[in-house]
C-alpha cells in the first residue's frame, strides 16, 4: 500500500495512464546514480506532455524549454534521457500524484546546497513536507523516508541528525504541474510535422536532425557492405525502412553480446515502404511500464539467429568507429522509427589504476610519513559547556529587536529554551555576540546547540558557519595511508598520482555516536581515493591529513546509497574514488574538484593557516 502523500504508479490497460475520468498530476522524473528519482521542473513536464500528446514515440528536446538542459533529449520510445555530449543515458518515468498535493498546487520545497543555490527535494519528500506544513506540525522527521534529517518549520531549516549540521530550506510557488485525465491520443510518425509545415530551426533540433542523417548514412553504408545485393537504403525514416527486403525489424542483443559488438539485427521481414505492424512497436506499451517489465520485454526480443552480423556501434566506451554520443543517438533514432533497440552494455567505471609494484610506490614529496592512525576517541576533561560558550561570545546589553535564529524568539525576550535548560550563571534573557562574525544569539540557545553537538570545545555559528576553536568529528578508529604511484589521472597527464587508502574496521559505537554501545558496520573498506601530484594536489593531501587527525573525514550514520543505518559514511568532504573515468561523478577529469574540496575543508575549519601552526 502506498504511503499517504506519495506518488502512485497507476496502470490502465498496461499503458500507465490514469483511469478514465480520474484526474492526476503528472510529474516526469529521471533516475540518478544513487537510485533516486529526481523530478523535472513543472515547465519541463508541461513541455514533455505537449510532445507526448502529439507523438508518444518521439523525442523531447529539453533545451527548448530550459537552457540549462540543452544537452539532454528524452526518447519516449525507450523512456530514457540521453545526454548528447557524453552519451550518458538514464531511465525516466511518468509518475502520477493527487491534484491536491504539492505538485498540483505548484508548491516546491528546496534546501540550500554548499554552492548557496537551492535544490528541490525528491517529489515524495516534497509532498510529505507540504502535508506536515499544512497540518501545522512544528517539525518533521524524515527517517521513515530513509533520510536522517529533521525539518523545523519555525526556523525553516533542515538538520542532519548525525552531524547536527543545519541548512536553510524554503517553500516557493511555481507553475503547477500538468493535469491529465483519461488516455492520451495515439502516436504519430516521428518526427512530428515531418510531412507538413516547416521543421524547427532551433540549434537543438538541427543537431538532432543532422545526427539522424549521419546515423542513417552509417547504418546504410554498413548494410551495403554486409549485403552487397540489397536494395539501397533511404536516407530518412519517411517512406522506406533502414533495412533491405527480407532482413526485417531489428532486434537487439543485450549484455550477452561478444566484446566489441553493439547492435545485432534480425527479424521477420518487412520490405521497403511497408509500415511496421503495431505489434512490433513496443514504445507505446513501454510508456510507464516498470523497469523490470520493460527489461523482460527486451529479453524476449533478444533471440537472434546464428550468423547474423553486428552493426559497428560499440559499447559506448569510445573505442569503436562511432563516437559514444552518436551511438546513443543512433539507438534513440532507431527507437523513434519503431525499431526495438537496446545498448549492449553500460560502461563500467575504471576504479583502480594498473597494478603497481612495491618498488614503484614512493612517498609524496613534501609530506611527512606515509600513514596516519587514529585510536579510540578520548573524551577531553575540558571546561564546562558554560565556560566554552562564554569563551567565544561578548555579552550584549541592549540587543536589537530581531530573531534569534536558533530558537526563533526575539532577542529582546527570553530564550525559547527557558525551562528546558537550567545552567548555572546563564539567565534566559542574556544575549551574546560571537567574536569573529558578530552574529547574536541567546546564550542559552548557544549552550543548547553546544550540548547537542560533539562537545569538543568548539562552536560553529549556525548562520555563517564560522568555526570558533578546533572542530573535531566522530570518525571511528582507523588508518589512512598515502603514497605516490607512477600513473596519471585523466586531465593531469603530466603528473603522477597520489593514492590515499582509508581503512576503518567494524566496531562498537562510542558515547559520541548515534547509538552508543551498538555495533556499526564499515562497508567498502579499504577505500581508494586519488589526487594529482601537483602543488594544489599536495596541499589538499596535507589538509586531508589534518581533517583525518581531527576525525572529520568519516562519521557514523545512514548511507544515502543503501539506506543502511549505523554504518560508516563520508562526512561532507568529497573524494575522488574513480581512477580512470568519471562515470559516477566521483572521478576525473574534473577541473573544479581541487578548489571545491578546499572549500569543503575550509567549511570544516581546516585551512591553509592550519598548516602553518
PDB file of C-alpha atoms in Angstrom, residues 164-448:
ATOM      1  CA  UNK A 164      23.947  18.304  13.653  1.00  0.00           C
ATOM      2  CA  UNK A 165      24.638  20.417  10.577  1.00  0.00           C
ATOM      3  CA  UNK A 166      21.813  22.753   9.645  1.00  0.00           C
ATOM      4  CA  UNK A 167      20.818  24.003   6.223  1.00  0.00           C
ATOM      5  CA  UNK A 168      18.184  26.515   5.249  1.00  0.00           C
ATOM      6  CA  UNK A 169      15.091  25.387   3.393  1.00  0.00           C
ATOM      7  CA  UNK A 170      12.408  27.338   1.639  1.00  0.00           C
ATOM      8  CA  UNK A 171       8.899  26.941   0.241  1.00  0.00           C
ATOM      9  CA  UNK A 172       8.159  28.725  -3.006  1.00  0.00           C
ATOM     10  CA  UNK A 173       5.338  28.912  -5.501  1.00  0.00           C
ATOM     11  CA  UNK A 174       5.956  27.810  -9.069  1.00  0.00           C
ATOM     12  CA  UNK A 175       3.983  26.703 -12.084  1.00  0.00           C
ATOM     13  CA  UNK A 176       1.609  23.836 -11.216  1.00  0.00           C
ATOM     14  CA  UNK A 177       2.497  20.507 -12.790  1.00  0.00           C
ATOM     15  CA  UNK A 178       0.352  19.363 -15.756  1.00  0.00           C
ATOM     16  CA  UNK A 179      -3.001  17.718 -15.106  1.00  0.00           C
ATOM     17  CA  UNK A 180      -4.135  14.707 -17.113  1.00  0.00           C
ATOM     18  CA  UNK A 181      -7.339  12.704 -17.281  1.00  0.00           C
ATOM     19  CA  UNK A 182      -8.097   9.541 -19.216  1.00  0.00           C
ATOM     20  CA  UNK A 183      -5.866   8.319 -22.034  1.00  0.00           C
ATOM     21  CA  UNK A 184      -3.607  10.189 -24.445  1.00  0.00           C
ATOM     22  CA  UNK A 185      -4.161  10.346 -28.256  1.00  0.00           C
ATOM     23  CA  UNK A 186      -2.439   7.739 -30.413  1.00  0.00           C
ATOM     24  CA  UNK A 187       1.086   8.481 -31.567  1.00  0.00           C
ATOM     25  CA  UNK A 188       2.035   9.826 -34.966  1.00  0.00           C
ATOM     26  CA  UNK A 189       5.113   9.117 -37.040  1.00  0.00           C
ATOM     27  CA  UNK A 190       8.416  10.652 -35.942  1.00  0.00           C
ATOM     28  CA  UNK A 191       9.496  13.403 -36.265  1.00  0.00           C
ATOM     29  CA  UNK A 192       6.360  15.410 -35.564  1.00  0.00           C
ATOM     30  CA  UNK A 193       5.349  17.564 -38.508  1.00  0.00           C
ATOM     31  CA  UNK A 194       7.804  15.962 -40.942  1.00  0.00           C
ATOM     32  CA  UNK A 195       5.158  15.656 -43.623  1.00  0.00           C
ATOM     33  CA  UNK A 196       3.675  19.133 -43.368  1.00  0.00           C
ATOM     34  CA  UNK A 197       4.858  22.550 -42.287  1.00  0.00           C
ATOM     35  CA  UNK A 198       8.347  23.944 -41.774  1.00  0.00           C
ATOM     36  CA  UNK A 199      10.713  21.996 -39.487  1.00  0.00           C
ATOM     37  CA  UNK A 200      12.023  23.692 -36.374  1.00  0.00           C
ATOM     38  CA  UNK A 201      15.300  25.544 -36.947  1.00  0.00           C
ATOM     39  CA  UNK A 202      16.499  25.807 -33.330  1.00  0.00           C
ATOM     40  CA  UNK A 203      20.080  24.561 -32.689  1.00  0.00           C
ATOM     41  CA  UNK A 204      18.855  21.551 -30.743  1.00  0.00           C
ATOM     42  CA  UNK A 205      16.567  20.271 -33.496  1.00  0.00           C
ATOM     43  CA  UNK A 206      19.218  20.954 -36.124  1.00  0.00           C
ATOM     44  CA  UNK A 207      21.631  18.825 -34.087  1.00  0.00           C
ATOM     45  CA  UNK A 208      19.074  16.025 -33.760  1.00  0.00           C
ATOM     46  CA  UNK A 209      18.280  16.099 -37.476  1.00  0.00           C
ATOM     47  CA  UNK A 210      21.939  16.199 -38.536  1.00  0.00           C
ATOM     48  CA  UNK A 211      22.758  13.330 -36.187  1.00  0.00           C
ATOM     49  CA  UNK A 212      19.824  11.379 -37.575  1.00  0.00           C
ATOM     50  CA  UNK A 213      21.124  11.829 -41.119  1.00  0.00           C
ATOM     51  CA  UNK A 214      24.652  10.846 -40.105  1.00  0.00           C
ATOM     52  CA  UNK A 215      23.362   7.792 -38.269  1.00  0.00           C
ATOM     53  CA  UNK A 216      21.323   6.691 -41.275  1.00  0.00           C
ATOM     54  CA  UNK A 217      24.322   7.094 -43.553  1.00  0.00           C
ATOM     55  CA  UNK A 218      26.495   4.955 -41.287  1.00  0.00           C
ATOM     56  CA  UNK A 219      23.862   2.257 -40.935  1.00  0.00           C
ATOM     57  CA  UNK A 220      23.132   2.185 -44.662  1.00  0.00           C
ATOM     58  CA  UNK A 221      26.843   2.016 -45.500  1.00  0.00           C
ATOM     59  CA  UNK A 222      27.380  -0.921 -43.176  1.00  0.00           C
ATOM     60  CA  UNK A 223      24.342  -2.758 -44.508  1.00  0.00           C
ATOM     61  CA  UNK A 224      25.557  -2.326 -48.111  1.00  0.00           C
ATOM     62  CA  UNK A 225      28.906  -3.851 -47.102  1.00  0.00           C
ATOM     63  CA  UNK A 226      27.191  -6.773 -45.386  1.00  0.00           C
ATOM     64  CA  UNK A 227      24.565  -7.314 -48.120  1.00  0.00           C
ATOM     65  CA  UNK A 228      26.050  -6.116 -51.465  1.00  0.00           C
ATOM     66  CA  UNK A 229      22.942  -7.070 -53.419  1.00  0.00           C
ATOM     67  CA  UNK A 230      20.496  -5.380 -51.103  1.00  0.00           C
ATOM     68  CA  UNK A 231      18.197  -2.525 -52.019  1.00  0.00           C
ATOM     69  CA  UNK A 232      19.779   0.876 -51.433  1.00  0.00           C
ATOM     70  CA  UNK A 233      18.678   2.428 -48.159  1.00  0.00           C
ATOM     71  CA  UNK A 234      16.671   5.569 -47.752  1.00  0.00           C
ATOM     72  CA  UNK A 235      18.412   8.478 -46.048  1.00  0.00           C
ATOM     73  CA  UNK A 236      15.384   9.298 -43.920  1.00  0.00           C
ATOM     74  CA  UNK A 237      12.826   7.419 -41.887  1.00  0.00           C
ATOM     75  CA  UNK A 238       9.979   8.536 -44.144  1.00  0.00           C
ATOM     76  CA  UNK A 239       8.917   6.056 -46.815  1.00  0.00           C
ATOM     77  CA  UNK A 240      11.385   3.123 -46.935  1.00  0.00           C
ATOM     78  CA  UNK A 241      12.920   1.404 -43.957  1.00  0.00           C
ATOM     79  CA  UNK A 242      16.561   1.289 -42.959  1.00  0.00           C
ATOM     80  CA  UNK A 243      16.766  -2.421 -43.677  1.00  0.00           C
ATOM     81  CA  UNK A 244      16.874  -4.328 -47.011  1.00  0.00           C
ATOM     82  CA  UNK A 245      13.972  -6.514 -48.026  1.00  0.00           C
ATOM     83  CA  UNK A 246      13.833  -9.702 -46.033  1.00  0.00           C
ATOM     84  CA  UNK A 247      16.040  -8.626 -43.145  1.00  0.00           C
ATOM     85  CA  UNK A 248      13.139  -7.396 -41.055  1.00  0.00           C
ATOM     86  CA  UNK A 249      12.794  -5.371 -37.926  1.00  0.00           C
ATOM     87  CA  UNK A 250      15.962  -5.167 -35.825  1.00  0.00           C
ATOM     88  CA  UNK A 251      16.160  -6.947 -32.543  1.00  0.00           C
ATOM     89  CA  UNK A 252      18.964  -6.258 -30.130  1.00  0.00           C
ATOM     90  CA  UNK A 253      21.258  -8.442 -28.070  1.00  0.00           C
ATOM     91  CA  UNK A 254      21.771  -7.017 -24.572  1.00  0.00           C
ATOM     92  CA  UNK A 255      24.543  -7.978 -22.201  1.00  0.00           C
ATOM     93  CA  UNK A 256      25.454 -11.301 -23.804  1.00  0.00           C
ATOM     94  CA  UNK A 257      26.950  -9.871 -26.997  1.00  0.00           C
ATOM     95  CA  UNK A 258      30.585 -10.568 -27.769  1.00  0.00           C
ATOM     96  CA  UNK A 259      33.074  -7.920 -26.755  1.00  0.00           C
ATOM     97  CA  UNK A 260      33.056  -5.024 -29.207  1.00  0.00           C
ATOM     98  CA  UNK A 261      29.621  -5.780 -30.575  1.00  0.00           C
ATOM     99  CA  UNK A 262      26.823  -3.289 -30.235  1.00  0.00           C
ATOM    100  CA  UNK A 263      23.585  -3.943 -32.128  1.00  0.00           C
ATOM    101  CA  UNK A 264      22.585  -7.212 -33.779  1.00  0.00           C
ATOM    102  CA  UNK A 265      19.762  -7.206 -36.308  1.00  0.00           C
ATOM    103  CA  UNK A 266      17.303  -9.931 -37.187  1.00  0.00           C
ATOM    104  CA  UNK A 267      13.579 -10.192 -37.774  1.00  0.00           C
ATOM    105  CA  UNK A 268      10.554 -11.329 -39.640  1.00  0.00           C
ATOM    106  CA  UNK A 269      10.839  -9.357 -42.862  1.00  0.00           C
ATOM    107  CA  UNK A 270       9.218  -6.079 -43.827  1.00  0.00           C
ATOM    108  CA  UNK A 271      10.014  -4.753 -47.263  1.00  0.00           C
ATOM    109  CA  UNK A 272      10.838  -1.154 -48.178  1.00  0.00           C
ATOM    110  CA  UNK A 273       7.847   1.104 -47.960  1.00  0.00           C
ATOM    111  CA  UNK A 274       5.916  -1.234 -45.700  1.00  0.00           C
ATOM    112  CA  UNK A 275       4.670   0.050 -42.382  1.00  0.00           C
ATOM    113  CA  UNK A 276       5.734  -1.781 -39.256  1.00  0.00           C
ATOM    114  CA  UNK A 277       2.745  -3.539 -37.647  1.00  0.00           C
ATOM    115  CA  UNK A 278       1.547  -2.097 -34.384  1.00  0.00           C
ATOM    116  CA  UNK A 279       2.552  -5.286 -32.576  1.00  0.00           C
ATOM    117  CA  UNK A 280       6.158  -4.521 -33.459  1.00  0.00           C
ATOM    118  CA  UNK A 281       6.003  -1.043 -31.923  1.00  0.00           C
ATOM    119  CA  UNK A 282       6.810  -1.522 -28.246  1.00  0.00           C
ATOM    120  CA  UNK A 283       7.258   2.119 -27.363  1.00  0.00           C
ATOM    121  CA  UNK A 284       3.657   2.953 -26.545  1.00  0.00           C
ATOM    122  CA  UNK A 285       3.242  -0.124 -24.391  1.00  0.00           C
ATOM    123  CA  UNK A 286       6.555   0.605 -22.668  1.00  0.00           C
ATOM    124  CA  UNK A 287       5.407   4.032 -21.510  1.00  0.00           C
ATOM    125  CA  UNK A 288       5.326   3.934 -17.709  1.00  0.00           C
ATOM    126  CA  UNK A 289       5.782   0.177 -17.579  1.00  0.00           C
ATOM    127  CA  UNK A 290       8.013  -0.722 -14.602  1.00  0.00           C
ATOM    128  CA  UNK A 291      11.659  -1.219 -15.492  1.00  0.00           C
ATOM    129  CA  UNK A 292      11.568  -4.960 -14.765  1.00  0.00           C
ATOM    130  CA  UNK A 293       8.752  -5.459 -17.240  1.00  0.00           C
ATOM    131  CA  UNK A 294      10.491  -3.402 -19.902  1.00  0.00           C
ATOM    132  CA  UNK A 295      13.649  -5.474 -19.331  1.00  0.00           C
ATOM    133  CA  UNK A 296      11.689  -8.697 -19.723  1.00  0.00           C
ATOM    134  CA  UNK A 297      10.250  -7.424 -22.996  1.00  0.00           C
ATOM    135  CA  UNK A 298      13.700  -6.692 -24.322  1.00  0.00           C
ATOM    136  CA  UNK A 299      14.916 -10.103 -23.286  1.00  0.00           C
ATOM    137  CA  UNK A 300      12.074 -11.731 -25.186  1.00  0.00           C
ATOM    138  CA  UNK A 301      13.086  -9.919 -28.370  1.00  0.00           C
ATOM    139  CA  UNK A 302      16.788 -10.714 -27.976  1.00  0.00           C
ATOM    140  CA  UNK A 303      16.738 -14.121 -29.681  1.00  0.00           C
ATOM    141  CA  UNK A 304      18.941 -13.731 -32.749  1.00  0.00           C
ATOM    142  CA  UNK A 305      19.573 -16.477 -35.321  1.00  0.00           C
ATOM    143  CA  UNK A 306      23.229 -17.575 -35.606  1.00  0.00           C
ATOM    144  CA  UNK A 307      25.402 -15.894 -38.175  1.00  0.00           C
ATOM    145  CA  UNK A 308      23.682 -12.502 -38.063  1.00  0.00           C
ATOM    146  CA  UNK A 309      26.415  -9.805 -38.275  1.00  0.00           C
ATOM    147  CA  UNK A 310      26.693  -6.902 -35.846  1.00  0.00           C
ATOM    148  CA  UNK A 311      26.500  -3.202 -36.623  1.00  0.00           C
ATOM    149  CA  UNK A 312      29.632  -1.215 -35.684  1.00  0.00           C
ATOM    150  CA  UNK A 313      28.180   0.569 -32.652  1.00  0.00           C
ATOM    151  CA  UNK A 314      30.488  -0.289 -29.784  1.00  0.00           C
ATOM    152  CA  UNK A 315      29.838  -0.453 -26.037  1.00  0.00           C
ATOM    153  CA  UNK A 316      29.860   3.319 -25.511  1.00  0.00           C
ATOM    154  CA  UNK A 317      33.465   3.175 -24.321  1.00  0.00           C
ATOM    155  CA  UNK A 318      34.860   5.359 -27.079  1.00  0.00           C
ATOM    156  CA  UNK A 319      36.967   2.617 -28.690  1.00  0.00           C
ATOM    157  CA  UNK A 320      34.737   1.948 -31.688  1.00  0.00           C
ATOM    158  CA  UNK A 321      34.421   3.739 -35.026  1.00  0.00           C
ATOM    159  CA  UNK A 322      31.272   5.555 -33.843  1.00  0.00           C
ATOM    160  CA  UNK A 323      31.521   8.259 -31.159  1.00  0.00           C
ATOM    161  CA  UNK A 324      29.645   7.277 -27.969  1.00  0.00           C
ATOM    162  CA  UNK A 325      27.241  10.202 -28.283  1.00  0.00           C
ATOM    163  CA  UNK A 326      26.436   9.265 -31.881  1.00  0.00           C
ATOM    164  CA  UNK A 327      25.997   5.637 -30.854  1.00  0.00           C
ATOM    165  CA  UNK A 328      23.456   6.626 -28.225  1.00  0.00           C
ATOM    166  CA  UNK A 329      21.658   8.928 -30.647  1.00  0.00           C
ATOM    167  CA  UNK A 330      21.519   6.085 -33.176  1.00  0.00           C
ATOM    168  CA  UNK A 331      19.712   3.979 -30.611  1.00  0.00           C
ATOM    169  CA  UNK A 332      17.266   6.797 -29.875  1.00  0.00           C
ATOM    170  CA  UNK A 333      16.526   7.348 -33.552  1.00  0.00           C
ATOM    171  CA  UNK A 334      16.018   3.630 -34.149  1.00  0.00           C
ATOM    172  CA  UNK A 335      13.522   3.604 -31.284  1.00  0.00           C
ATOM    173  CA  UNK A 336      11.776   6.612 -32.782  1.00  0.00           C
ATOM    174  CA  UNK A 337      11.401   4.710 -36.055  1.00  0.00           C
ATOM    175  CA  UNK A 338       9.616   1.897 -34.233  1.00  0.00           C
ATOM    176  CA  UNK A 339      12.627  -0.422 -34.173  1.00  0.00           C
ATOM    177  CA  UNK A 340      13.222  -2.150 -30.817  1.00  0.00           C
ATOM    178  CA  UNK A 341      16.672  -1.215 -29.594  1.00  0.00           C
ATOM    179  CA  UNK A 342      18.892  -1.522 -26.558  1.00  0.00           C
ATOM    180  CA  UNK A 343      22.540  -0.709 -25.941  1.00  0.00           C
ATOM    181  CA  UNK A 344      24.650  -3.812 -25.389  1.00  0.00           C
ATOM    182  CA  UNK A 345      26.413  -2.844 -22.169  1.00  0.00           C
ATOM    183  CA  UNK A 346      26.640   0.118 -19.853  1.00  0.00           C
ATOM    184  CA  UNK A 347      30.192   1.417 -19.481  1.00  0.00           C
ATOM    185  CA  UNK A 348      31.973   0.347 -16.319  1.00  0.00           C
ATOM    186  CA  UNK A 349      33.882   2.871 -14.199  1.00  0.00           C
ATOM    187  CA  UNK A 350      37.658   2.459 -14.016  1.00  0.00           C
ATOM    188  CA  UNK A 351      38.047   2.454 -10.253  1.00  0.00           C
ATOM    189  CA  UNK A 352      41.686   1.411  -9.889  1.00  0.00           C
ATOM    190  CA  UNK A 353      44.985   2.025 -11.713  1.00  0.00           C
ATOM    191  CA  UNK A 354      47.018  -0.757 -13.325  1.00  0.00           C
ATOM    192  CA  UNK A 355      48.923  -2.938 -10.810  1.00  0.00           C
ATOM    193  CA  UNK A 356      51.851  -1.174  -9.164  1.00  0.00           C
ATOM    194  CA  UNK A 357      54.859  -2.969  -7.714  1.00  0.00           C
ATOM    195  CA  UNK A 358      56.040  -2.056  -4.220  1.00  0.00           C
ATOM    196  CA  UNK A 359      59.281  -0.667  -5.627  1.00  0.00           C
ATOM    197  CA  UNK A 360      57.288   1.875  -7.690  1.00  0.00           C
ATOM    198  CA  UNK A 361      55.356   3.208  -4.699  1.00  0.00           C
ATOM    199  CA  UNK A 362      57.069   6.351  -3.355  1.00  0.00           C
ATOM    200  CA  UNK A 363      56.411   8.857  -0.556  1.00  0.00           C
ATOM    201  CA  UNK A 364      54.638  12.061  -1.540  1.00  0.00           C
ATOM    202  CA  UNK A 365      57.166  14.917  -1.866  1.00  0.00           C
ATOM    203  CA  UNK A 366      56.837  17.497   0.887  1.00  0.00           C
ATOM    204  CA  UNK A 367      54.570  15.302   3.040  1.00  0.00           C
ATOM    205  CA  UNK A 368      55.911  13.626   6.150  1.00  0.00           C
ATOM    206  CA  UNK A 369      55.303   9.889   6.510  1.00  0.00           C
ATOM    207  CA  UNK A 370      53.029   7.548   4.600  1.00  0.00           C
ATOM    208  CA  UNK A 371      50.452   6.545   7.227  1.00  0.00           C
ATOM    209  CA  UNK A 372      48.276   8.056   9.977  1.00  0.00           C
ATOM    210  CA  UNK A 373      46.317   6.064  12.556  1.00  0.00           C
ATOM    211  CA  UNK A 374      43.539   7.114  14.884  1.00  0.00           C
ATOM    212  CA  UNK A 375      42.574   5.257  18.026  1.00  0.00           C
ATOM    213  CA  UNK A 376      39.507   5.318  20.192  1.00  0.00           C
ATOM    214  CA  UNK A 377      38.381   8.831  20.910  1.00  0.00           C
ATOM    215  CA  UNK A 378      39.389  10.034  24.339  1.00  0.00           C
ATOM    216  CA  UNK A 379      36.861  12.420  25.827  1.00  0.00           C
ATOM    217  CA  UNK A 380      38.698  15.507  26.983  1.00  0.00           C
ATOM    218  CA  UNK A 381      38.302  16.682  30.534  1.00  0.00           C
ATOM    219  CA  UNK A 382      37.890  20.230  29.318  1.00  0.00           C
ATOM    220  CA  UNK A 383      35.948  23.217  30.505  1.00  0.00           C
ATOM    221  CA  UNK A 384      32.244  23.039  31.205  1.00  0.00           C
ATOM    222  CA  UNK A 385      29.792  23.852  28.347  1.00  0.00           C
ATOM    223  CA  UNK A 386      29.026  27.184  30.041  1.00  0.00           C
ATOM    224  CA  UNK A 387      32.727  28.076  30.031  1.00  0.00           C
ATOM    225  CA  UNK A 388      33.048  27.154  26.337  1.00  0.00           C
ATOM    226  CA  UNK A 389      30.135  29.385  25.348  1.00  0.00           C
ATOM    227  CA  UNK A 390      31.431  32.304  27.403  1.00  0.00           C
ATOM    228  CA  UNK A 391      34.867  31.927  25.803  1.00  0.00           C
ATOM    229  CA  UNK A 392      33.678  32.867  22.325  1.00  0.00           C
ATOM    230  CA  UNK A 393      30.983  35.492  22.966  1.00  0.00           C
ATOM    231  CA  UNK A 394      30.692  39.039  24.144  1.00  0.00           C
ATOM    232  CA  UNK A 395      27.643  39.980  26.176  1.00  0.00           C
ATOM    233  CA  UNK A 396      25.228  42.444  24.556  1.00  0.00           C
ATOM    234  CA  UNK A 397      23.465  44.813  26.959  1.00  0.00           C
ATOM    235  CA  UNK A 398      20.941  46.244  24.503  1.00  0.00           C
ATOM    236  CA  UNK A 399      20.174  43.610  21.870  1.00  0.00           C
ATOM    237  CA  UNK A 400      18.322  44.596  18.690  1.00  0.00           C
ATOM    238  CA  UNK A 401      14.670  43.644  18.226  1.00  0.00           C
ATOM    239  CA  UNK A 402      15.287  40.759  15.819  1.00  0.00           C
ATOM    240  CA  UNK A 403      15.002  36.977  15.842  1.00  0.00           C
ATOM    241  CA  UNK A 404      17.442  34.591  17.459  1.00  0.00           C
ATOM    242  CA  UNK A 405      17.883  32.144  14.572  1.00  0.00           C
ATOM    243  CA  UNK A 406      18.280  29.193  16.957  1.00  0.00           C
ATOM    244  CA  UNK A 407      15.025  29.421  18.940  1.00  0.00           C
ATOM    245  CA  UNK A 408      13.275  31.942  16.617  1.00  0.00           C
ATOM    246  CA  UNK A 409      12.230  34.092  19.605  1.00  0.00           C
ATOM    247  CA  UNK A 410      13.023  37.805  19.652  1.00  0.00           C
ATOM    248  CA  UNK A 411      16.381  38.676  21.173  1.00  0.00           C
ATOM    249  CA  UNK A 412      14.688  41.222  23.446  1.00  0.00           C
ATOM    250  CA  UNK A 413      12.695  38.390  25.059  1.00  0.00           C
ATOM    251  CA  UNK A 414      13.797  35.258  26.902  1.00  0.00           C
ATOM    252  CA  UNK A 415      15.268  32.258  25.094  1.00  0.00           C
ATOM    253  CA  UNK A 416      12.942  29.559  23.807  1.00  0.00           C
ATOM    254  CA  UNK A 417      14.991  27.100  25.887  1.00  0.00           C
ATOM    255  CA  UNK A 418      13.894  28.726  29.133  1.00  0.00           C
ATOM    256  CA  UNK A 419      12.717  25.944  31.421  1.00  0.00           C
ATOM    257  CA  UNK A 420      14.377  23.292  29.236  1.00  0.00           C
ATOM    258  CA  UNK A 421      17.915  24.036  30.424  1.00  0.00           C
ATOM    259  CA  UNK A 422      18.899  25.269  33.883  1.00  0.00           C
ATOM    260  CA  UNK A 423      22.598  26.166  33.608  1.00  0.00           C
ATOM    261  CA  UNK A 424      24.403  27.921  36.371  1.00  0.00           C
ATOM    262  CA  UNK A 425      25.145  31.582  35.765  1.00  0.00           C
ATOM    263  CA  UNK A 426      23.315  31.934  32.433  1.00  0.00           C
ATOM    264  CA  UNK A 427      19.960  33.702  32.542  1.00  0.00           C
ATOM    265  CA  UNK A 428      17.431  33.044  29.729  1.00  0.00           C
ATOM    266  CA  UNK A 429      17.333  36.703  28.666  1.00  0.00           C
ATOM    267  CA  UNK A 430      21.130  37.087  28.235  1.00  0.00           C
ATOM    268  CA  UNK A 431      22.301  37.748  24.642  1.00  0.00           C
ATOM    269  CA  UNK A 432      25.821  37.301  23.304  1.00  0.00           C
ATOM    270  CA  UNK A 433      27.678  38.241  20.124  1.00  0.00           C
ATOM    271  CA  UNK A 434      30.179  35.872  18.545  1.00  0.00           C
ATOM    272  CA  UNK A 435      33.608  37.485  18.318  1.00  0.00           C
ATOM    273  CA  UNK A 436      34.569  36.873  14.646  1.00  0.00           C
ATOM    274  CA  UNK A 437      31.315  37.149  12.730  1.00  0.00           C
ATOM    275  CA  UNK A 438      29.273  39.307  15.099  1.00  0.00           C
ATOM    276  CA  UNK A 439      26.056  37.257  14.909  1.00  0.00           C
ATOM    277  CA  UNK A 440      23.930  37.464  18.067  1.00  0.00           C
ATOM    278  CA  UNK A 441      22.050  34.717  19.928  1.00  0.00           C
ATOM    279  CA  UNK A 442      20.663  33.946  23.357  1.00  0.00           C
ATOM    280  CA  UNK A 443      23.432  32.478  25.473  1.00  0.00           C
ATOM    281  CA  UNK A 444      21.032  29.731  26.496  1.00  0.00           C
ATOM    282  CA  UNK A 445      20.425  28.870  22.828  1.00  0.00           C
ATOM    283  CA  UNK A 446      24.170  28.629  22.148  1.00  0.00           C
ATOM    284  CA  UNK A 447      24.511  26.391  25.174  1.00  0.00           C
ATOM    285  CA  UNK A 448      21.728  24.118  23.927  1.00  0.00           C
TER     286      UNK A 448
END
